[in-house]
Coordinates of C-alpha atoms and ligand atoms in Angstrom, one line a residue:
M1 CA 21.6 -66.1 -64.4
R2 CA 23.7 -64.3 -67.1
F3 CA 22.6 -61.0 -68.5
T4 CA 23.0 -60.5 -72.2
P5 CA 24.0 -57.2 -73.9
Q6 CA 20.3 -56.8 -74.8
D7 CA 19.5 -57.2 -71.1
E8 CA 22.0 -54.6 -70.2
E9 CA 20.4 -52.3 -72.8
F10 CA 17.1 -52.9 -71.1
R11 CA 18.7 -52.1 -67.8
A12 CA 20.0 -48.8 -69.1
Q13 CA 16.5 -48.0 -70.4
V14 CA 14.8 -48.7 -67.0
R15 CA 17.5 -46.8 -65.1
A16 CA 17.1 -43.8 -67.4
W17 CA 13.4 -43.8 -67.2
L18 CA 13.4 -43.9 -63.4
A19 CA 16.0 -41.2 -63.2
A20 CA 13.9 -39.0 -65.4
N21 CA 10.6 -39.7 -63.8
L22 CA 11.3 -40.1 -60.1
T23 CA 11.5 -36.3 -59.9
G24 CA 9.3 -33.4 -58.9
D25 CA 6.6 -34.5 -56.5
F26 CA 7.4 -38.1 -57.1
A27 CA 11.0 -37.7 -55.7
A28 CA 9.6 -37.3 -52.2
L29 CA 8.1 -40.8 -52.5
R30 CA 11.5 -42.5 -52.5
G31 CA 11.6 -45.4 -50.1
A32 CA 7.9 -45.0 -49.1
G33 CA 5.5 -48.0 -48.7
G34 CA 6.1 -51.7 -48.6
P35 CA 5.5 -54.3 -45.9
G36 CA 5.2 -52.6 -42.5
R37 CA 5.0 -49.2 -44.2
E38 CA 1.9 -49.5 -46.4
H39 CA 0.3 -46.6 -44.5
E40 CA 2.8 -44.3 -46.1
R41 CA 1.5 -41.9 -48.8
H42 CA -1.0 -44.3 -50.4
A43 CA -2.7 -41.7 -52.6
E44 CA 0.6 -40.4 -53.9
R45 CA 1.9 -43.9 -54.5
L46 CA -1.3 -44.7 -56.4
A47 CA -0.6 -41.7 -58.7
W48 CA 3.0 -42.9 -59.2
N49 CA 1.8 -46.4 -59.9
R50 CA -0.5 -45.0 -62.6
H51 CA 2.3 -43.0 -64.0
L52 CA 4.3 -46.2 -64.3
A53 CA 1.4 -47.9 -66.0
A54 CA 1.0 -45.1 -68.5
A55 CA 4.6 -45.7 -69.5
G56 CA 4.2 -49.5 -69.8
W57 CA 6.1 -50.3 -66.6
T58 CA 3.3 -52.4 -65.0
C59 CA 2.6 -56.1 -65.6
L60 CA 6.0 -56.5 -67.3
G61 CA 5.8 -60.3 -67.4
W62 CA 2.3 -60.6 -68.8
P63 CA 2.2 -61.7 -72.4
A64 CA 1.6 -58.8 -74.8
E65 CA -1.8 -60.2 -75.9
F66 CA -3.0 -59.5 -72.3
G67 CA -1.6 -56.0 -72.3
G68 CA 1.8 -56.9 -70.7
R69 CA 5.2 -56.3 -72.0
G70 CA 6.1 -60.0 -72.5
A71 CA 9.3 -59.3 -70.7
T72 CA 11.7 -62.2 -70.2
L73 CA 12.5 -63.4 -66.7
S74 CA 15.9 -61.6 -66.8
Q75 CA 14.3 -58.4 -67.8
Q76 CA 11.8 -58.7 -65.0
V77 CA 14.7 -59.3 -62.6
I78 CA 16.5 -56.2 -64.0
F79 CA 13.4 -54.1 -63.7
H80 CA 12.8 -55.0 -60.0
E81 CA 16.5 -54.6 -59.2
E82 CA 16.7 -51.1 -60.8
Y83 CA 13.4 -50.1 -59.3
A84 CA 14.7 -51.0 -55.8
R85 CA 18.1 -49.5 -56.5
A86 CA 16.4 -46.2 -57.4
G87 CA 14.5 -46.3 -54.1
A88 CA 11.2 -46.0 -56.1
P89 CA 8.1 -46.3 -53.8
A90 CA 6.4 -49.7 -53.2
R91 CA 3.7 -50.2 -55.8
V92 CA 0.1 -50.4 -54.6
S93 CA -0.9 -52.7 -57.5
I94 CA 1.1 -55.8 -56.5
V95 CA -1.8 -58.1 -55.5
G96 CA -3.6 -57.6 -58.7
E97 CA -0.5 -57.5 -60.9
E98 CA 1.4 -60.4 -59.4
L99 CA -1.2 -62.7 -58.0
L100 CA -4.6 -62.3 -59.6
G101 CA -3.5 -61.2 -63.1
P102 CA -1.3 -64.3 -63.8
T103 CA -4.1 -66.5 -62.3
L104 CA -6.7 -65.0 -64.7
I105 CA -4.3 -65.3 -67.6
A106 CA -3.9 -69.0 -66.9
F107 CA -7.4 -70.0 -65.8
G108 CA -9.8 -67.1 -66.5
T109 CA -12.4 -67.0 -69.3
K110 CA -11.9 -64.6 -72.2
E111 CA -14.6 -62.4 -70.7
Q112 CA -12.9 -62.3 -67.3
Q113 CA -9.6 -61.5 -68.9
A114 CA -11.2 -58.7 -70.9
R115 CA -13.1 -57.3 -67.8
F116 CA -10.4 -57.5 -65.1
L117 CA -6.9 -57.4 -66.7
P118 CA -7.0 -53.9 -68.1
P119 CA -7.9 -52.1 -64.9
I120 CA -5.2 -54.1 -63.1
K121 CA -2.7 -53.0 -65.7
Q122 CA -3.8 -49.4 -65.6
V123 CA -4.0 -49.5 -61.8
T124 CA -7.6 -48.3 -61.7
E125 CA -8.8 -51.3 -59.7
L126 CA -6.9 -52.6 -56.6
W127 CA -7.2 -56.2 -55.3
C128 CA -6.8 -58.1 -52.1
Q129 CA -6.5 -61.8 -51.3
G130 CA -9.3 -63.4 -49.3
Y131 CA -7.9 -66.8 -48.3
S132 CA -7.2 -66.9 -44.5
E133 CA -9.9 -67.2 -42.0
P134 CA -9.9 -67.5 -38.2
G135 CA -10.0 -71.3 -38.6
A136 CA -8.1 -71.6 -41.9
G137 CA -4.5 -70.3 -42.1
S138 CA -1.8 -72.9 -42.5
D139 CA -4.8 -75.3 -42.8
L140 CA -6.3 -73.4 -45.7
A141 CA -8.5 -76.2 -46.9
N142 CA -10.6 -75.6 -43.8
V143 CA -12.2 -72.6 -45.3
A144 CA -15.7 -72.0 -43.9
T145 CA -16.9 -68.9 -45.8
R146 CA -19.8 -70.1 -47.9
A147 CA -21.4 -68.9 -51.2
S148 CA -24.4 -70.0 -53.1
L149 CA -26.0 -69.1 -56.4
D150 CA -29.1 -66.9 -56.2
G151 CA -30.3 -66.5 -59.7
T152 CA -27.6 -64.6 -61.6
E153 CA -25.5 -63.9 -58.5
W154 CA -23.3 -65.6 -55.9
V155 CA -24.2 -64.6 -52.3
V156 CA -21.2 -64.8 -50.0
T157 CA -21.2 -65.1 -46.2
G158 CA -18.3 -65.6 -43.8
Q159 CA -15.2 -64.0 -42.4
K160 CA -11.7 -63.5 -43.7
V161 CA -8.8 -62.3 -41.7
W162 CA -5.3 -60.8 -42.1
T163 CA -6.5 -59.5 -45.5
S164 CA -3.7 -57.2 -46.6
L165 CA -4.8 -53.8 -48.1
A166 CA -8.5 -54.8 -48.0
H167 CA -9.2 -51.2 -46.8
V168 CA -8.0 -49.8 -50.1
A169 CA -9.1 -52.7 -52.4
D170 CA -11.9 -52.5 -54.9
W171 CA -12.1 -56.3 -55.4
C172 CA -11.2 -59.4 -53.5
F173 CA -10.5 -62.9 -54.7
V174 CA -12.3 -65.1 -52.2
L175 CA -12.0 -68.8 -51.5
A176 CA -15.4 -69.9 -50.5
R177 CA -17.3 -73.2 -50.0
T178 CA -20.0 -73.5 -52.6
E179 CA -20.9 -77.2 -52.1
P180 CA -22.7 -77.5 -48.8
G181 CA -21.3 -80.4 -46.7
S182 CA -18.1 -80.6 -48.7
R183 CA -14.9 -81.0 -46.8
R184 CA -11.3 -79.8 -47.3
G185 CA -10.3 -78.8 -50.8
A186 CA -13.3 -80.3 -52.5
G187 CA -16.3 -78.0 -53.0
L188 CA -14.4 -74.7 -52.8
S189 CA -14.7 -72.0 -55.5
Y190 CA -12.5 -69.0 -56.4
L191 CA -14.8 -66.0 -56.6
L192 CA -14.1 -62.4 -57.6
V193 CA -16.1 -60.2 -55.2
P194 CA -16.5 -56.4 -55.3
M195 CA -15.5 -54.8 -52.0
R196 CA -17.5 -51.6 -52.2
Q197 CA -21.0 -52.9 -51.3
S198 CA -23.1 -53.0 -48.2
G199 CA -22.5 -56.7 -47.7
V200 CA -18.8 -56.2 -47.0
T201 CA -17.4 -54.8 -43.8
V202 CA -13.6 -54.1 -43.5
R203 CA -12.2 -53.8 -40.0
P204 CA -8.6 -52.8 -39.7
I205 CA -6.3 -54.8 -37.4
R206 CA -3.8 -52.8 -35.4
Q207 CA -0.3 -54.3 -35.8
L208 CA 2.7 -54.4 -33.5
T209 CA 4.0 -51.4 -35.5
G210 CA 1.0 -49.3 -34.5
T211 CA -0.3 -49.2 -38.0
S212 CA -3.0 -51.2 -39.8
E213 CA -2.3 -52.7 -43.2
F214 CA -4.2 -55.9 -42.8
N215 CA -7.9 -56.3 -41.9
E216 CA -10.8 -58.5 -40.9
V217 CA -13.3 -58.7 -43.7
F218 CA -16.8 -59.7 -43.1
F219 CA -19.0 -60.9 -45.9
D220 CA -22.7 -60.7 -45.0
G221 CA -24.8 -61.6 -48.0
A222 CA -22.2 -59.9 -50.3
R223 CA -23.0 -60.3 -54.0
T224 CA -21.1 -60.9 -57.1
G225 CA -22.1 -62.0 -60.7
A226 CA -22.5 -65.7 -61.4
A227 CA -19.8 -65.4 -64.1
N228 CA -17.2 -64.2 -61.5
V229 CA -16.0 -67.6 -60.6
V230 CA -12.5 -68.5 -61.9
G231 CA -12.4 -72.1 -63.1
E232 CA -15.4 -74.3 -62.5
P233 CA -17.5 -74.0 -59.4
G234 CA -16.0 -76.5 -56.9
D235 CA -12.5 -76.4 -58.5
G236 CA -11.3 -73.4 -56.5
W237 CA -8.7 -75.3 -54.5
R238 CA -6.7 -76.0 -57.6
I239 CA -6.9 -72.4 -58.7
A240 CA -6.1 -71.1 -55.2
K241 CA -3.0 -73.3 -55.1
A242 CA -1.9 -72.0 -58.5
T243 CA -2.1 -68.5 -57.2
L244 CA 0.1 -69.5 -54.2
A245 CA 2.7 -70.9 -56.5
I246 CA 2.9 -67.6 -58.3
E247 CA 3.7 -65.8 -55.0
R248 CA 7.4 -66.2 -55.6
G249 CA 9.2 -64.9 -58.6
A250 CA 11.3 -62.1 -60.0
A251 CA 10.0 -59.5 -57.5
M252 CA 12.1 -61.4 -54.9
L253 CA 15.2 -60.2 -56.6
G254 CA 14.0 -56.6 -56.2
L255 CA 13.3 -57.3 -52.5
Q256 CA 16.8 -58.3 -51.8
V257 CA 18.1 -55.1 -53.5
G258 CA 16.0 -53.3 -50.9
F259 CA 17.6 -55.5 -48.2
R260 CA 21.0 -54.6 -49.4
R261 CA 20.2 -50.9 -49.1
E262 CA 19.0 -51.5 -45.5
L263 CA 22.2 -53.4 -44.7
E264 CA 24.3 -50.6 -46.2
D265 CA 22.4 -48.1 -44.1
L266 CA 23.0 -50.1 -41.0
L267 CA 26.7 -50.5 -41.8
D268 CA 26.8 -46.8 -42.1
V269 CA 25.4 -46.3 -38.7
A270 CA 27.9 -48.8 -37.3
R271 CA 30.8 -47.0 -39.0
H272 CA 29.9 -43.8 -37.2
T273 CA 29.2 -45.2 -33.8
A274 CA 30.8 -47.3 -31.1
A275 CA 29.0 -50.3 -32.6
G276 CA 31.5 -50.4 -35.4
S277 CA 34.4 -51.1 -32.9
D278 CA 32.5 -53.8 -31.0
P279 CA 34.1 -57.1 -32.0
L280 CA 30.9 -59.1 -31.6
L281 CA 28.8 -56.7 -33.6
R282 CA 31.4 -56.5 -36.3
D283 CA 31.2 -60.3 -36.5
K284 CA 27.4 -60.2 -36.8
L285 CA 27.5 -57.5 -39.4
A286 CA 30.0 -59.5 -41.5
R287 CA 27.7 -62.6 -41.1
A288 CA 24.7 -60.5 -42.2
W289 CA 26.6 -59.5 -45.4
I290 CA 27.5 -63.1 -46.1
G291 CA 24.0 -64.2 -45.5
L292 CA 22.6 -61.7 -48.0
E293 CA 25.1 -62.9 -50.6
A294 CA 23.8 -66.4 -50.0
V295 CA 20.1 -65.3 -50.3
R296 CA 20.9 -63.6 -53.6
A297 CA 22.9 -66.5 -55.0
Y298 CA 20.1 -69.0 -54.1
A299 CA 17.4 -66.8 -55.5
L300 CA 19.3 -66.3 -58.8
D301 CA 20.1 -70.0 -59.0
T302 CA 16.5 -71.2 -58.5
L303 CA 14.6 -68.5 -60.3
G304 CA 12.6 -69.7 -63.3
G305 CA 13.6 -73.3 -62.7
A306 CA 11.0 -76.1 -62.6
D307 CA 8.2 -75.2 -60.2
D308 CA 9.8 -76.8 -57.3
R309 CA 8.0 -76.1 -54.1
A310 CA 10.9 -77.2 -51.9
E311 CA 13.1 -74.6 -53.5
A312 CA 10.5 -72.0 -53.0
S313 CA 10.3 -73.0 -49.3
V314 CA 14.1 -72.8 -48.9
L315 CA 14.2 -69.4 -50.4
K316 CA 11.3 -68.2 -48.2
I317 CA 13.0 -69.4 -45.1
L318 CA 16.4 -67.9 -46.2
W319 CA 15.1 -64.4 -46.9
S320 CA 12.6 -64.1 -44.1
R321 CA 15.0 -65.3 -41.4
W322 CA 17.8 -63.1 -42.8
H323 CA 15.6 -60.0 -42.8
Q324 CA 14.2 -60.8 -39.3
A325 CA 17.8 -61.2 -38.0
L326 CA 18.7 -57.8 -39.6
G327 CA 16.0 -56.1 -37.6
E328 CA 17.4 -57.7 -34.4
L329 CA 20.9 -56.7 -35.4
A330 CA 19.8 -53.2 -36.0
M331 CA 18.4 -53.0 -32.4
E332 CA 21.9 -54.1 -31.1
V333 CA 23.7 -51.6 -33.3
L334 CA 21.5 -48.8 -32.1
G335 CA 21.8 -49.9 -28.5
A336 CA 19.6 -48.6 -25.7
A337 CA 18.2 -45.8 -27.9
S338 CA 16.4 -48.4 -30.0
M339 CA 14.1 -49.2 -27.0
T340 CA 12.2 -45.9 -27.0
A341 CA 9.6 -45.2 -29.6
S342 CA 9.8 -41.5 -30.0
A343 CA 10.3 -40.4 -33.6
G344 CA 7.0 -38.7 -34.0
R345 CA 5.4 -38.7 -30.6
G346 CA 4.4 -35.1 -30.4
G347 CA 2.8 -34.4 -27.1
R348 CA 1.6 -37.9 -26.3
P349 CA 2.8 -39.6 -23.1
P350 CA 5.6 -42.1 -23.6
Q351 CA 3.7 -45.0 -22.1
T352 CA 1.0 -45.0 -24.8
P353 CA 1.4 -47.7 -27.4
P354 CA 3.3 -46.6 -30.5
E355 CA 1.5 -45.3 -33.6
G356 CA 2.9 -45.6 -37.0
D357 CA 5.0 -42.5 -37.2
D358 CA 6.4 -43.0 -33.7
L359 CA 8.8 -45.6 -34.9
D360 CA 12.0 -45.1 -36.8
E361 CA 12.8 -47.3 -39.8
W362 CA 14.9 -49.7 -37.6
Q363 CA 12.2 -50.2 -35.0
R364 CA 9.6 -50.8 -37.7
L365 CA 11.9 -53.3 -39.4
F366 CA 12.5 -55.1 -36.1
L367 CA 8.8 -55.3 -35.2
F368 CA 7.3 -56.0 -38.7
G369 CA 10.0 -58.7 -39.2
R370 CA 8.0 -60.9 -36.9
A371 CA 5.4 -61.2 -39.7
E372 CA 7.8 -62.4 -42.3
T373 CA 8.1 -65.9 -41.0
I374 CA 4.3 -66.2 -40.9
Y375 CA 2.9 -64.7 -44.1
G376 CA 3.2 -66.6 -47.4
G377 CA 3.3 -69.8 -45.4
S378 CA 4.9 -70.0 -41.9
D379 CA 8.4 -71.4 -41.3
E380 CA 7.0 -74.6 -39.8
I381 CA 4.8 -75.2 -42.9
Q382 CA 7.9 -74.5 -45.1
H383 CA 9.8 -77.0 -43.1
N384 CA 7.0 -79.6 -43.6
I385 CA 7.2 -79.0 -47.3
I386 CA 11.0 -79.5 -47.4
A387 CA 10.7 -82.6 -45.2
T388 CA 8.2 -84.3 -47.6
R389 CA 9.3 -82.9 -51.0
A390 CA 13.0 -82.6 -50.7
L391 CA 13.9 -85.1 -48.0
G392 CA 11.3 -87.8 -48.9
L393 CA 10.2 -88.1 -45.2
P394 CA 6.6 -89.4 -44.7
R395 CA 3.8 -86.9 -44.4
E396 CA 2.7 -86.0 -40.9
Ligands
LIG1 C1 1.6 -59.5 -42.6 C2 0.6 -60.5 -43.0 C3 -0.2 -60.3 -44.2 C4 -1.1 -61.3 -44.6 N1 -1.8 -61.1 -45.7 C5 -2.8 -62.0 -46.0 C6 -3.7 -61.7 -47.1 O1 -3.6 -60.7 -47.8 N2 -4.6 -62.6 -47.4 C7 -4.7 -63.8 -46.7 O2 -5.6 -64.6 -47.1 N3 -3.9 -64.1 -45.7 C8 -3.0 -63.2 -45.3 N4 -2.1 -63.5 -44.2 C9 -2.4 -64.7 -43.4 C10 -1.3 -65.7 -43.5 O3 -1.4 -66.4 -44.8 C11 -1.5 -66.7 -42.3 O4 -1.2 -65.9 -41.2 C12 -0.6 -67.8 -42.4 O5 -0.9 -68.7 -43.4 C13 -0.6 -68.6 -41.0 O6 -1.9 -68.9 -40.7 P1 -2.5 -68.5 -39.2 O7 -2.2 -67.1 -38.9 O8 -3.9 -68.9 -39.2 O9 -1.7 -69.4 -38.2 P2 -1.9 -70.9 -37.9 O10 -2.1 -71.7 -39.1 O11 -3.0 -71.1 -36.8 O12 -0.5 -71.3 -37.2 C14 -0.2 -71.0 -35.9 C15 1.2 -71.6 -35.6 O13 1.1 -73.1 -35.7 C16 2.0 -73.5 -36.6 N5 1.5 -74.7 -37.4 C17 0.3 -74.7 -38.1 N6 0.1 -75.9 -38.7 C18 1.3 -76.6 -38.5 C19 1.7 -77.9 -38.9 N7 1.0 -78.7 -39.7 N8 3.0 -78.3 -38.5 C20 3.7 -77.5 -37.7 N9 3.4 -76.2 -37.3 C21 2.1 -75.8 -37.7 C22 2.3 -72.3 -37.5 O14 3.6 -72.4 -38.1 C23 2.2 -71.2 -36.6 O15 3.5 -71.1 -35.8 C24 -1.2 -62.5 -43.8 C25 -0.4 -62.7 -42.6 C26 0.5 -61.7 -42.3 C27 1.3 -61.9 -41.0

């Protein structure tokens, strides 16, 4: 990807805006939030996200007719790079902005677009993704949550699991079986369901990091309007897969800028401790640096190309493995000290399980990294995709 002079002008504009606005109370939000740290300062990050929206810095890639900025792919990359470089806090609007919004722009009715897109853009309604169930993860077509029409409303019953940010979401896009007796992808519908109603119970799941950012979600006769189905009833599998295809994109380039900052910080630790003189650790740190160069090159090379699922899988494996390995390397660099969770323990006895603030950033990175080769499609599933799509091997 080559950046034009206009792109560089845009970069200067983004940089200047962030420098002028990530100040005052917002300055304290630098570095807050993101995977494994979603518990951090949610209310303040929501306020920041609305501040971004008011200045037109949300939904950059959406076409202008839908309230977006119609930004080119390179501008989106630049925005995310500059955003990460400035250490701006993780946005709370990502699921709506990056997953549901583009899905509605592609498949929604005019009424759905008019009803749901503006609150996503203004960050007045937050979304979560209700796909996975206890019996449907990698095998998503096995969804058992069911929904049926009752007059002017869908009635939804079933259980979702691992639903990120459901505890703060106003709405959920739910994959549900609407044709009784149907199997696999047939007979599923893509429903938009309000979370704040008596038929919805959200139960946080405690993670390895001691915090809870994903949840079990129980739908027990939950209701939503008959018009809140995206695409035709029964055509939800096609729409759900389209949302999954959107999951990669320009934001990845921002992610790797964040990775670079983490690597720089770790190098800084190594420079000032004995780790920096350990020949094996020096070798691993150099390899980590090379690995990140490769991730960035591959991401830039494949971004915006044909919608190639094998490329998306390669990139997912590259970045998740790299980041997971960085967490492991951090534990080695920090040595024995990394084995005690003590950062914010207060008076609690050392043998109690860690809570969110007990962990320092390296411990959190190490522990949360385990999730990265699972969510967005596990490593094994990515390998299967590469085997069939890129290598032409027979399906399992
Ligand atoms: C941090 C995090 C956030 C998440 N957020 C959301 C969310 O917001 N919304 C949502 O709907 N879901 C979410 N998920 C769920 C995620 O999509 C699933 O965990 C993932 O798809 C794997 O499904 P599973 O957990 O049921 O594992 P399973 O599918 O049961 O897999 C278990 C193991 O078997 C392997 N396996 C399964 N099938 C095959 C196969 N055919 N060949 C080889 N190996 C196989 C897997 O790789 C894995 O190692 C999240 C998960 C995590 C970790």
